[in-house]
PDB file of C-alpha atoms in Angstrom:
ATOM      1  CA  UNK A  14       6.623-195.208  27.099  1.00  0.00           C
ATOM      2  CA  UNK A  15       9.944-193.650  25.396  1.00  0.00           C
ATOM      3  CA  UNK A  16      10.977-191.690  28.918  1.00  0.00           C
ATOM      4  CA  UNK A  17      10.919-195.314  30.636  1.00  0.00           C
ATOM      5  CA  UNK A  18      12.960-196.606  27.760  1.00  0.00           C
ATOM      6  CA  UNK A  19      14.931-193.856  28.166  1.00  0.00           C
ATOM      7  CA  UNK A  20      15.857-194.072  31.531  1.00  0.00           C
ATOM      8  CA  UNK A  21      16.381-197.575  31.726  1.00  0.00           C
ATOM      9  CA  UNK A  22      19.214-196.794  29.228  1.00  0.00           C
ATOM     10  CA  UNK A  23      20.874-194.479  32.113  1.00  0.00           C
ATOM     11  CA  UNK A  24      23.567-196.979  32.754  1.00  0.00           C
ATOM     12  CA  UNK A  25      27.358-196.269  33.528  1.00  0.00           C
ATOM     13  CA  UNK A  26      28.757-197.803  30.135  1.00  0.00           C
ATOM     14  CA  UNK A  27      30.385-193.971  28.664  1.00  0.00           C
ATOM     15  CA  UNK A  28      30.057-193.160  25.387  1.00  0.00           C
ATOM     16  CA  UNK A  29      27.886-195.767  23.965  1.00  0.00           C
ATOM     17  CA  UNK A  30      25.335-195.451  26.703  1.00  0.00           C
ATOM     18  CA  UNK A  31      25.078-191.726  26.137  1.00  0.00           C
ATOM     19  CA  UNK A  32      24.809-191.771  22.097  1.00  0.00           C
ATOM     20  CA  UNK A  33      22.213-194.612  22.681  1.00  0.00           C
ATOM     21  CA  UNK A  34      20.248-192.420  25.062  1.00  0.00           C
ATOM     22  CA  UNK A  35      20.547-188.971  22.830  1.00  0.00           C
ATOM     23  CA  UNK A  36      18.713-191.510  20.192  1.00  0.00           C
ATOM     24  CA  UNK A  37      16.159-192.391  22.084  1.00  0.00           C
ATOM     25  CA  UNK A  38      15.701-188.949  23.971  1.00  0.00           C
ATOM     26  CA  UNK A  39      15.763-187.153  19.752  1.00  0.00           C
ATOM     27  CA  UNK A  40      13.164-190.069  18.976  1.00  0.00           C
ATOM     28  CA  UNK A  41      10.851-188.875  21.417  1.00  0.00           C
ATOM     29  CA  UNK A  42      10.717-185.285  20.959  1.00  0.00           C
ATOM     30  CA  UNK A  43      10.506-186.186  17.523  1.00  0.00           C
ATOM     31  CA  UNK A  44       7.469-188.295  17.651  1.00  0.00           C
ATOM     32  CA  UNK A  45       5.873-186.320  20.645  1.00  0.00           C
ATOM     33  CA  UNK A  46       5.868-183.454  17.957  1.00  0.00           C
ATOM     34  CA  UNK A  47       4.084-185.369  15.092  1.00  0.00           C
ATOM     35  CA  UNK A  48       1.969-186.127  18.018  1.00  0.00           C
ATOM     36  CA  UNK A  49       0.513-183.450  18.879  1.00  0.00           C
ATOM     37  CA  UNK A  50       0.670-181.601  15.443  1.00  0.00           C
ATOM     38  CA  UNK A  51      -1.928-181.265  13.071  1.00  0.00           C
ATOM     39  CA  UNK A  52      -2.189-184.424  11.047  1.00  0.00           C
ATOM     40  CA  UNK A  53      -0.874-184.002   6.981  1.00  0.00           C
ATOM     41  CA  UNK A  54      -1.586-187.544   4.849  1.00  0.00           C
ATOM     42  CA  UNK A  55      -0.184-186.467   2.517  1.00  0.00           C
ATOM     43  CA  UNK A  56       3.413-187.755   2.108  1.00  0.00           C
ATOM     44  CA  UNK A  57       5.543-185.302   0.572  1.00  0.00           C
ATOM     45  CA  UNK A  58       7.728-185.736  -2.376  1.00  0.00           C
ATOM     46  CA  UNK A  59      10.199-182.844  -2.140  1.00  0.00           C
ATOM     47  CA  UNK A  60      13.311-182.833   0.088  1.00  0.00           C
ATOM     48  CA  UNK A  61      12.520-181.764   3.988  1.00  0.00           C
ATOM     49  CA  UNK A  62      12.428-178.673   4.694  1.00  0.00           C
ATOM     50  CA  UNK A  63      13.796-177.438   8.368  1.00  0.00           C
ATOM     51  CA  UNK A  64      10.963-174.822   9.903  1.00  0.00           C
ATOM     52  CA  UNK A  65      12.610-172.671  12.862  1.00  0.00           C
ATOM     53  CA  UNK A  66      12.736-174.372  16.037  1.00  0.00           C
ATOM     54  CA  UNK A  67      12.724-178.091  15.140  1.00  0.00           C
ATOM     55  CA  UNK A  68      15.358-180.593  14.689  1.00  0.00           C
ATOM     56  CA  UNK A  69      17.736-180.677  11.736  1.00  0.00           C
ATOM     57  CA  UNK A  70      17.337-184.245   9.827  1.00  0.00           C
ATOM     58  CA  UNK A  71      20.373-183.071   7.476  1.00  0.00           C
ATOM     59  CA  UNK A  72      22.395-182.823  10.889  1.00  0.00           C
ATOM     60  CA  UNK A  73      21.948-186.457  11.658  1.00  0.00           C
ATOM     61  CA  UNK A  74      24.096-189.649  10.448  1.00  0.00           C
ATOM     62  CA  UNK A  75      22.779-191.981   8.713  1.00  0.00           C
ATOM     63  CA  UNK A  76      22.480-194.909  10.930  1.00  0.00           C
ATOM     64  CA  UNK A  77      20.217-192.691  12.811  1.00  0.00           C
ATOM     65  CA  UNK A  78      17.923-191.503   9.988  1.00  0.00           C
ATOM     66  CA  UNK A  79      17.378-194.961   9.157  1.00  0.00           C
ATOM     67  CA  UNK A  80      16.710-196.191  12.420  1.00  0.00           C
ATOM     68  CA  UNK A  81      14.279-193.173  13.302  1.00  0.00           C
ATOM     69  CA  UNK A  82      12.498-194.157   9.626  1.00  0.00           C
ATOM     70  CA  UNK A  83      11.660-198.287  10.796  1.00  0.00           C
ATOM     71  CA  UNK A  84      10.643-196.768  14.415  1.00  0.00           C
ATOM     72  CA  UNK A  85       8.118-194.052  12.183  1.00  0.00           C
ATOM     73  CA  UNK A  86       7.304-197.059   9.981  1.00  0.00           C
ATOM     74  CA  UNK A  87       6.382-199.767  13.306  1.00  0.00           C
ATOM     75  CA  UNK A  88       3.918-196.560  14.589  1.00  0.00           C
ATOM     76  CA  UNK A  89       1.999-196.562  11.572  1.00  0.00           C
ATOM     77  CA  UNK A  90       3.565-193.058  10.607  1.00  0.00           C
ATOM     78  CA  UNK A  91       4.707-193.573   6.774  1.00  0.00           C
ATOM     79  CA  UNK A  92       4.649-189.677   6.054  1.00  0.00           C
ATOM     80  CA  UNK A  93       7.361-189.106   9.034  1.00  0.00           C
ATOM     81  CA  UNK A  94       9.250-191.998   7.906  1.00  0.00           C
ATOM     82  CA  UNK A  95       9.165-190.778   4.128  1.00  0.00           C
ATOM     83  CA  UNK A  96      10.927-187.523   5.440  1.00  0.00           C
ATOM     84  CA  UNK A  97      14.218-189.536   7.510  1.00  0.00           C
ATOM     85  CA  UNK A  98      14.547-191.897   4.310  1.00  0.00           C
ATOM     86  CA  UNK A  99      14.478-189.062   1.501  1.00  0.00           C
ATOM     87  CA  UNK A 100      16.710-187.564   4.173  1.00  0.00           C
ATOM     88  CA  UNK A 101      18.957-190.222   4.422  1.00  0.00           C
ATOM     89  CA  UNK A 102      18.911-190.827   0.254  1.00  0.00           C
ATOM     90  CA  UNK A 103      19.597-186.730  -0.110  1.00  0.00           C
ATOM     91  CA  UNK A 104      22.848-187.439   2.516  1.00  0.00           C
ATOM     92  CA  UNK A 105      23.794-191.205   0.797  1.00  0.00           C
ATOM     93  CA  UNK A 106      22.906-191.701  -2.369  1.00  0.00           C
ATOM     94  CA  UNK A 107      24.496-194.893  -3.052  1.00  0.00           C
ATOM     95  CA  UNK A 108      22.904-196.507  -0.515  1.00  0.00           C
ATOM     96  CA  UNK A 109      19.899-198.948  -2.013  1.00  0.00           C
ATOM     97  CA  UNK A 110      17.886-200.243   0.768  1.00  0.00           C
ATOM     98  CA  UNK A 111      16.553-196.519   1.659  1.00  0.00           C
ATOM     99  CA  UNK A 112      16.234-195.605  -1.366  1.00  0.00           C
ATOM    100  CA  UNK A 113      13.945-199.034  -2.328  1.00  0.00           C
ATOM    101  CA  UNK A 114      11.695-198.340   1.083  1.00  0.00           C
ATOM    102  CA  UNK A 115      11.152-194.795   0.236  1.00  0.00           C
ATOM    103  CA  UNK A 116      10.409-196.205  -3.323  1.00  0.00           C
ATOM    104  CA  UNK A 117       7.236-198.334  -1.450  1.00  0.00           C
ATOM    105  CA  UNK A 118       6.014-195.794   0.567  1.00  0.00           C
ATOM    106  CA  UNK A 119       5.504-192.977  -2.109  1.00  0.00           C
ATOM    107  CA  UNK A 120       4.047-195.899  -4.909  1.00  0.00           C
ATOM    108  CA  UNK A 121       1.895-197.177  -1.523  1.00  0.00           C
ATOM    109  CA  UNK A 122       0.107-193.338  -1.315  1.00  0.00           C
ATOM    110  CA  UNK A 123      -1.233-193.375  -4.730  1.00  0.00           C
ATOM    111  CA  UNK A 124      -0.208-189.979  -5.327  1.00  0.00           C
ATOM    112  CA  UNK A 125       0.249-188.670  -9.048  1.00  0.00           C
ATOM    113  CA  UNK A 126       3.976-186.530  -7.716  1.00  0.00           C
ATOM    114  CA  UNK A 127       4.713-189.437  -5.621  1.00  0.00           C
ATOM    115  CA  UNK A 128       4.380-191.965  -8.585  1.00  0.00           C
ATOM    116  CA  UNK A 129       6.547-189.673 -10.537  1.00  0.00           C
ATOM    117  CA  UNK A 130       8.921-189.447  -7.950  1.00  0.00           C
ATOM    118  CA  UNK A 131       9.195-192.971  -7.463  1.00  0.00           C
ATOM    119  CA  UNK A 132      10.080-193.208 -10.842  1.00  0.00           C
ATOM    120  CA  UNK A 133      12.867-190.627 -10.662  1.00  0.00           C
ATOM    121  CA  UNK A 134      14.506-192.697  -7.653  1.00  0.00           C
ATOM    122  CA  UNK A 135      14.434-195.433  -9.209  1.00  0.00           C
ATOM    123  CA  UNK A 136      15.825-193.934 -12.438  1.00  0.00           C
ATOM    124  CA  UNK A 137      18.575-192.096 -10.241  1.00  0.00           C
ATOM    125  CA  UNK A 138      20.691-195.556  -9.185  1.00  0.00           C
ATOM    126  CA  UNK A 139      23.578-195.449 -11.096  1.00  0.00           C
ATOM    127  CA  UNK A 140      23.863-197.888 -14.009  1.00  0.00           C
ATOM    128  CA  UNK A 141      26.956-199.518 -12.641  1.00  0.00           C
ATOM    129  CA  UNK A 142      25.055-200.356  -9.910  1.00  0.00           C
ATOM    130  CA  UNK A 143      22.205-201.731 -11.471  1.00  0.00           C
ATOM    131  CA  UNK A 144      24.532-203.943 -13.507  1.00  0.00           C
ATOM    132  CA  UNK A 145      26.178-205.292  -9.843  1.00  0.00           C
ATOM    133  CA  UNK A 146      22.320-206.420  -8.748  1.00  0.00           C
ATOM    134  CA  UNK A 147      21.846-210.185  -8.454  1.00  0.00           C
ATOM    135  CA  UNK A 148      19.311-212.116  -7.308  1.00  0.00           C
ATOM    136  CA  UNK A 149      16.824-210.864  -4.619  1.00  0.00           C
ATOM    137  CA  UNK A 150      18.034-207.455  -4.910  1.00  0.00           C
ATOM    138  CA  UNK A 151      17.581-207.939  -8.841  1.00  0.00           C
ATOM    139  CA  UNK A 152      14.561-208.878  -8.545  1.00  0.00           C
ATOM    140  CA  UNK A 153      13.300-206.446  -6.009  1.00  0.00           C
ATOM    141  CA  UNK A 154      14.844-203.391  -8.205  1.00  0.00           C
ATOM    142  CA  UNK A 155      12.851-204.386 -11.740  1.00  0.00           C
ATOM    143  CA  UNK A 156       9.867-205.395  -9.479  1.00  0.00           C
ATOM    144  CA  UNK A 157       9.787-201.707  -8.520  1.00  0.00           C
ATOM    145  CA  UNK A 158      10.474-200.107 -11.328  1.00  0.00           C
ATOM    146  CA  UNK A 159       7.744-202.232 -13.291  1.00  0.00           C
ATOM    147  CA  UNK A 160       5.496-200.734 -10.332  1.00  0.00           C
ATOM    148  CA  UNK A 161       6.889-197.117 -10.821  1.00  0.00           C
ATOM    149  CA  UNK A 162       6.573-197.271 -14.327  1.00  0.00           C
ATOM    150  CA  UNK A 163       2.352-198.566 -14.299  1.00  0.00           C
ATOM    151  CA  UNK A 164       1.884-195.762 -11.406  1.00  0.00           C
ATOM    152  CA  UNK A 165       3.382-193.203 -14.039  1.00  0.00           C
ATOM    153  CA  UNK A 166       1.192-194.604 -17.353  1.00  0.00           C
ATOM    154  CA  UNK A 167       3.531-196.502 -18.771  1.00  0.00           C
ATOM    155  CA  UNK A 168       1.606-199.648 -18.857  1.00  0.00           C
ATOM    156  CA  UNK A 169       3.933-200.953 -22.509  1.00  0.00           C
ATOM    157  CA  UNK A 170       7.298-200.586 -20.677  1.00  0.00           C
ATOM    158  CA  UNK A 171       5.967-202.129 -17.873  1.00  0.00           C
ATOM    159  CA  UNK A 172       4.387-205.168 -19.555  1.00  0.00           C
ATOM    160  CA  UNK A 173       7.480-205.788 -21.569  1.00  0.00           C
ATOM    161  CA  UNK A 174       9.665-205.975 -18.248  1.00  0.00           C
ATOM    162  CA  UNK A 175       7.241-208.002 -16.049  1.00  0.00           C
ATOM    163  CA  UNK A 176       6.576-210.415 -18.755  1.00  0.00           C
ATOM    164  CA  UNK A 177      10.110-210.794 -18.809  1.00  0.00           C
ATOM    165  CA  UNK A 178      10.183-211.432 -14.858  1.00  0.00           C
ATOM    166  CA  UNK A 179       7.904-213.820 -14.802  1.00  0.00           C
ATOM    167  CA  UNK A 180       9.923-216.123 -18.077  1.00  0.00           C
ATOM    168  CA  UNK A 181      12.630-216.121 -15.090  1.00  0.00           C
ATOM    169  CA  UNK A 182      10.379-216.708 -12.102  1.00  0.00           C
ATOM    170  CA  UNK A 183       6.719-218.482 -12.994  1.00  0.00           C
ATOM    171  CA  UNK A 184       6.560-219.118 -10.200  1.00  0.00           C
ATOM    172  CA  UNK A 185       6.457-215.740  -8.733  1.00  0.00           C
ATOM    173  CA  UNK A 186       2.715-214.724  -7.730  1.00  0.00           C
ATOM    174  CA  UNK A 187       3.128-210.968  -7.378  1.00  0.00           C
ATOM    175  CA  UNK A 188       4.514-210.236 -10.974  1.00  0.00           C
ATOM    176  CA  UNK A 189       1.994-212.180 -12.584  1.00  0.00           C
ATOM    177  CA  UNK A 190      -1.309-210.678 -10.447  1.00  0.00           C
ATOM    178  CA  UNK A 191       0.324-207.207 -11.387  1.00  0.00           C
ATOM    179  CA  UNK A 192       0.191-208.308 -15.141  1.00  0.00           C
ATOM    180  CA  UNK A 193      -3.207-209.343 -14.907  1.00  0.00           C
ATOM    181  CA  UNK A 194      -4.220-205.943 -12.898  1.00  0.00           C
ATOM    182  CA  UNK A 195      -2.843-204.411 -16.220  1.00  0.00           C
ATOM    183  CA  UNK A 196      -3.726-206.329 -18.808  1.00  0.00           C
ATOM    184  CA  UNK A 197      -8.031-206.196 -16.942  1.00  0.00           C
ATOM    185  CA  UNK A 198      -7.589-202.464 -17.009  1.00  0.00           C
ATOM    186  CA  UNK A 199      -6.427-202.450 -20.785  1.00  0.00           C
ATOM    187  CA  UNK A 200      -9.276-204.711 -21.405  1.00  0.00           C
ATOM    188  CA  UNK A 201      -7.097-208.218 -22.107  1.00  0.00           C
ATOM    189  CA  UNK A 202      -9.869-210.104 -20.198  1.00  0.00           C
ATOM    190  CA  UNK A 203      -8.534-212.929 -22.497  1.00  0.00           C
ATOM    191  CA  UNK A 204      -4.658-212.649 -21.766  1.00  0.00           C
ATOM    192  CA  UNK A 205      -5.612-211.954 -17.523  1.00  0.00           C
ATOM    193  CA  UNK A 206      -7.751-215.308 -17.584  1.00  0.00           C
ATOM    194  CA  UNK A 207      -4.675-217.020 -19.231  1.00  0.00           C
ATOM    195  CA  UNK A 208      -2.170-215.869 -17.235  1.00  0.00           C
ATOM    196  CA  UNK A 209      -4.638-217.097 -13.676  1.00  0.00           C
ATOM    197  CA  UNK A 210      -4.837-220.343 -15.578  1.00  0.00           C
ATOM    198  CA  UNK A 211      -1.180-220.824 -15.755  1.00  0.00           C
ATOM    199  CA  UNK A 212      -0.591-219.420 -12.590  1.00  0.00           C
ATOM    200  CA  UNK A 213      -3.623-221.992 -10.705  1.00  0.00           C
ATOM    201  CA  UNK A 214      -2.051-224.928 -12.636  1.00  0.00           C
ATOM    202  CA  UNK A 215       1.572-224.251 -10.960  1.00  0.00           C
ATOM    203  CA  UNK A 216      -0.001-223.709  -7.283  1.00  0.00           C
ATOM    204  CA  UNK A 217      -3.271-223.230  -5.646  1.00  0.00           C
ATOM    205  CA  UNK A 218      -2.036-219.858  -3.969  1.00  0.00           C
ATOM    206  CA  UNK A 219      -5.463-218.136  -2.834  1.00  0.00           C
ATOM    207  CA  UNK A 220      -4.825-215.047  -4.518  1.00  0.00           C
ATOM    208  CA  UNK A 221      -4.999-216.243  -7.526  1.00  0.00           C
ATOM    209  CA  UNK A 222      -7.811-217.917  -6.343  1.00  0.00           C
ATOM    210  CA  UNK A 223      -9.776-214.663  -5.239  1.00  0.00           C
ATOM    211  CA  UNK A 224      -8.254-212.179  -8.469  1.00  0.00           C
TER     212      UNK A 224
END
């Protein structure tokens, strides 16, 4: 499927034509090789290391890494993709959107290191930053943390955040099913059932519904 994509890109535009084929011809042999090597689940935490005879991720820009990390995503291959974005976040640090997706994939393996990385990523984004973050983006950065923190054990720091997320947003379904999950395994059956009742009597969203 990627040699017919890459020769319909064969096409006498120059430069741009060629740099858009070397992508899709690195892509391949890229994927080909997670193909037919032996499958690891695990999604490693520490920064890539180069074995002799593959491709060099630290060589590559990164629009590239990025790009390479949705196409790994789209194939269902989170581990590959987890090694272009911490790539990619090693190269450009200030960059947030990586850094937030890398964030979700190591909190999505449910891996004790992972967690802890997660945590440290998140920690890592410089304060002024933080401070600049409005909105969605706002939102989506404490939303994280509050997840990075509960994956680490640190259920207090967590609550205190999320409950003040959801003051701001009542509305919002996900912080308040993530404060029930915490407050059913610290065995606040009382304070869960409250927080579905308030949650039911501002919508009838089904997962509410089904928690």
């Amino acid at each position: 499927m990627l040699s017919e994509v890459a020769s319909s890109t064969i096409k006498p535009h120059g430069l741009h034509m060629n740099l858009k084929l070397l992508f899709v011809v690195t892509l391949s042999l890229m994927f080909s090789a997670c193909a037919v090597a032996p499958k690891n689940t695990e999604i490693s935490s520490q920064e890539p290391q180069d074995t002799k005879g593959s491709l060099s991720l630290d060589h590559m820009d990164a629009q590239f890494l990025y790009l390479a990390s949705q196409q790994a995503l789209s194939n269902g291959q989170p581990v590959l993709a987890a090694r272009f974005l911490q790539t990619l976040v090693n190269k450009e640090p200030e960059e947030i959107e990586p850094r937030f997706e890398l964030v979700e994939i190591y909190l999505a393996a449910g891996q004790s290191k992972q967690s802890q990385t997660a945590k440290r990523l998140m920690e890592g984004i410089p304060q002024p930053k933080v401070e600049a973050f409005k909105g969605e983006r706002l939102e989506r950065y404490q939303m994280l943390y509050a997840r990075a923190l509960v994956a680490n054990g640190e259920g207090l720091q967590a609550e205190t955040l999320l409950q003040s997320l959801l003051q701001k947003r009542p509305e919002n379904h996900q912080i308040r099913l993530l404060l029930v999950k915490m407050n059913i395994i610290n065995g606040h059956e009382k304070r869960a059932h409250q927080l579905l009742d308030e949650g039911l009597g501002q919508s009838d969203d089904l997962r509410l519904q089904k928690t």
